PDB file of C-alpha atoms in Angstrom:
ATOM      1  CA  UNK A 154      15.349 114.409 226.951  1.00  0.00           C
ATOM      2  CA  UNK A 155      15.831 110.600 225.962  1.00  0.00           C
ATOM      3  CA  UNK A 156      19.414 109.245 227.118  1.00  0.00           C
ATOM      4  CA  UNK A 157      20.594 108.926 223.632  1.00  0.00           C
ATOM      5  CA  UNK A 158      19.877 112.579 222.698  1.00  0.00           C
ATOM      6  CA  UNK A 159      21.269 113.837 225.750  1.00  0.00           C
ATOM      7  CA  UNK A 160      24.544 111.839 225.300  1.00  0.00           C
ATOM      8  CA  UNK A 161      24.865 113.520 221.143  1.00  0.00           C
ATOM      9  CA  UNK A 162      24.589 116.528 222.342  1.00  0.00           C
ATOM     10  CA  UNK A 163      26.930 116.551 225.334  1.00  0.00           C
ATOM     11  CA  UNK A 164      29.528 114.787 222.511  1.00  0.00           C
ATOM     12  CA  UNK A 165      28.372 117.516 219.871  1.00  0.00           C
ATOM     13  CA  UNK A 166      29.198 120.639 222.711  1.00  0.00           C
ATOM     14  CA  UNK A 167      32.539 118.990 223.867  1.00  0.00           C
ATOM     15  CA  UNK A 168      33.758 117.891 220.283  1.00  0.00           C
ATOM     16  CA  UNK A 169      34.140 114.551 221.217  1.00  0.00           C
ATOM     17  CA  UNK A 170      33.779 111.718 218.777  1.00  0.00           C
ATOM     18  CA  UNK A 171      30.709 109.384 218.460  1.00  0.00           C
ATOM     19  CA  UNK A 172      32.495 106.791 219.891  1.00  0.00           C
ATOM     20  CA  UNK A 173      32.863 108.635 222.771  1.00  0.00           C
ATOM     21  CA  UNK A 174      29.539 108.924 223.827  1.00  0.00           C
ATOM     22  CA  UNK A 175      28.621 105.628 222.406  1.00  0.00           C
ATOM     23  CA  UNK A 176      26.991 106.670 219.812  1.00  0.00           C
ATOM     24  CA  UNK A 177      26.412 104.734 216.237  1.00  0.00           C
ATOM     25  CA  UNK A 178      28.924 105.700 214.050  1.00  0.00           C
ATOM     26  CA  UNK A 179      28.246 104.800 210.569  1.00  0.00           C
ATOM     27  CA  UNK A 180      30.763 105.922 207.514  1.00  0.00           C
ATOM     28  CA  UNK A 181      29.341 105.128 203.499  1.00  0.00           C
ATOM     29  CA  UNK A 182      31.966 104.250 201.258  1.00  0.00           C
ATOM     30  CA  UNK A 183      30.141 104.458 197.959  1.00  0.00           C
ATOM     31  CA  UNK A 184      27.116 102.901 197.933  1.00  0.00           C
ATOM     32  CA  UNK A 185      28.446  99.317 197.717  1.00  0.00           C
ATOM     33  CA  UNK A 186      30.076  99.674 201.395  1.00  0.00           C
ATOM     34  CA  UNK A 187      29.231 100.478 205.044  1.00  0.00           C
ATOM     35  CA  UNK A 188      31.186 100.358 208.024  1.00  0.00           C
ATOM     36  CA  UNK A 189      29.491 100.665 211.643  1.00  0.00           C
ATOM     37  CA  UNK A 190      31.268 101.531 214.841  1.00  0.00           C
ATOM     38  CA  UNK A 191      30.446 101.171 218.461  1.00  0.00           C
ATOM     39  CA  UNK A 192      27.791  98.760 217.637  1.00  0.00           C
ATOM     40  CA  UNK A 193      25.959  96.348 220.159  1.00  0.00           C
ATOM     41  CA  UNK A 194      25.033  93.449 217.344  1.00  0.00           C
ATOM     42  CA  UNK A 195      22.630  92.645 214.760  1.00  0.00           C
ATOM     43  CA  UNK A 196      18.657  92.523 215.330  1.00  0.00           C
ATOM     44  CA  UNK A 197      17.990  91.600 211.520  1.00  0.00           C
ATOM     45  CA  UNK A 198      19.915  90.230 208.519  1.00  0.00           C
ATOM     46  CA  UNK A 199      18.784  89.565 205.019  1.00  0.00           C
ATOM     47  CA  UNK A 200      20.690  90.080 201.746  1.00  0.00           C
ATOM     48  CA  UNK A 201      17.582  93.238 201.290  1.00  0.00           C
ATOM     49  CA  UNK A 202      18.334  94.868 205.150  1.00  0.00           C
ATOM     50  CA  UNK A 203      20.612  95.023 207.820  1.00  0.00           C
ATOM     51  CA  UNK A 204      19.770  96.086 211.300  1.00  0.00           C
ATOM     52  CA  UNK A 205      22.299  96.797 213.554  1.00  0.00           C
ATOM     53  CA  UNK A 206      22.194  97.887 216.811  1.00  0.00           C
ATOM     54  CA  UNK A 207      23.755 100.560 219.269  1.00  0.00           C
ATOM     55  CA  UNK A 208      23.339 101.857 222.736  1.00  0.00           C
ATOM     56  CA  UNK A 209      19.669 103.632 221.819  1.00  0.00           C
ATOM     57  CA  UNK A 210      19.896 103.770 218.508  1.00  0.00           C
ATOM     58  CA  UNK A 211      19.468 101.485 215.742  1.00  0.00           C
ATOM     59  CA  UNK A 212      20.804 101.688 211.913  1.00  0.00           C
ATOM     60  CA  UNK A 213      18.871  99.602 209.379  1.00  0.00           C
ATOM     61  CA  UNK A 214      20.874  99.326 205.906  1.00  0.00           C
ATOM     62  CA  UNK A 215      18.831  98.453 202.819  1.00  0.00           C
ATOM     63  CA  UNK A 216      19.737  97.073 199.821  1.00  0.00           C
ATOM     64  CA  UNK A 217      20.354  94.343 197.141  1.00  0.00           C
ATOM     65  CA  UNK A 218      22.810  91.771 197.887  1.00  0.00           C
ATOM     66  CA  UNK A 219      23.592  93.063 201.243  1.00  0.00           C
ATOM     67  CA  UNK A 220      26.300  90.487 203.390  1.00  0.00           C
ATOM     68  CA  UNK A 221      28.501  90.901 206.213  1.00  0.00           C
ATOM     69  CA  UNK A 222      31.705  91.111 205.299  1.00  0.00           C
ATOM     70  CA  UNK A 223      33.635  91.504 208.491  1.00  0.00           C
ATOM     71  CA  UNK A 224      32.245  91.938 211.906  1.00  0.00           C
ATOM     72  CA  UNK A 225      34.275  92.179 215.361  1.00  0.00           C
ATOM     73  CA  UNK A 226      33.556  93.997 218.828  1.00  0.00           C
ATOM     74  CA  UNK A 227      33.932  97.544 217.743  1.00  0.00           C
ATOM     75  CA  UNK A 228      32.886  97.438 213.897  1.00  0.00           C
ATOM     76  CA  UNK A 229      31.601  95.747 211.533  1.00  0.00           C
ATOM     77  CA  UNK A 230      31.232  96.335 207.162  1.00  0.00           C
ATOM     78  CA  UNK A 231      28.161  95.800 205.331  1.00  0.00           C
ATOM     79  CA  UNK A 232      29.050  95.088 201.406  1.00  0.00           C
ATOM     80  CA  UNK A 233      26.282  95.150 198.468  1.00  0.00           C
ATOM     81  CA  UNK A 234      24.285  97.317 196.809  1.00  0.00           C
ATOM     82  CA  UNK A 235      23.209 100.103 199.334  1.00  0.00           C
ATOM     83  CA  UNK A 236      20.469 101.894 198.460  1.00  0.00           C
ATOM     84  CA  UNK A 237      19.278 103.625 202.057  1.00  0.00           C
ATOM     85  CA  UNK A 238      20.185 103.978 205.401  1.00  0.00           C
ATOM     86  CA  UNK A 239      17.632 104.905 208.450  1.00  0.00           C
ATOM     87  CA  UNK A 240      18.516 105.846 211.925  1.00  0.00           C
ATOM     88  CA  UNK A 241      16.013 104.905 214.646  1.00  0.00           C
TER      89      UNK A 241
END
């Protein structure tokens, strides 16, 4: 079982949070916002996708108009026009 799995489901059996197992942990307000926790940085940026980055994982947001509107250690918000999100 591939380290990421393994580390969802210990967090899913113990009813920890995401964060806890440093997981990706990805909240859609709307479809104009998107706030990622826990993540390790940014692999792509253009105003059509977003890739960011966690321990195993990776999110990629598409859209129109996509920016980075705030970005720290811990989270960062992705505002435009979201129009899918895939988890690798």
């Amino acid at each position: 079982m591939p380290a990421r799995a393994f580390r969802e489901e210990i967090a899913d059996r113990l009813d920890l949070p995401a964060e806890a197992a440093g997981c990706l942990k990805l909240t859609l307000l709307g479809s104009r916002r998107a706030l990622v926790e826990s993540h390790r940085g940014i692999s792509l940026y253009s105003p059509e996708c977003i890739e960011v980055q966690g321990r195993g994982a990776l999110a990629r947001i598409r859209g129109e108009g996509l920016s980075l509107a705030a970005m720290d250690r811990e989270a960062l918000l992705v505002r435009g026009r979201i129009l899918c999100v895939e988890l690798d």
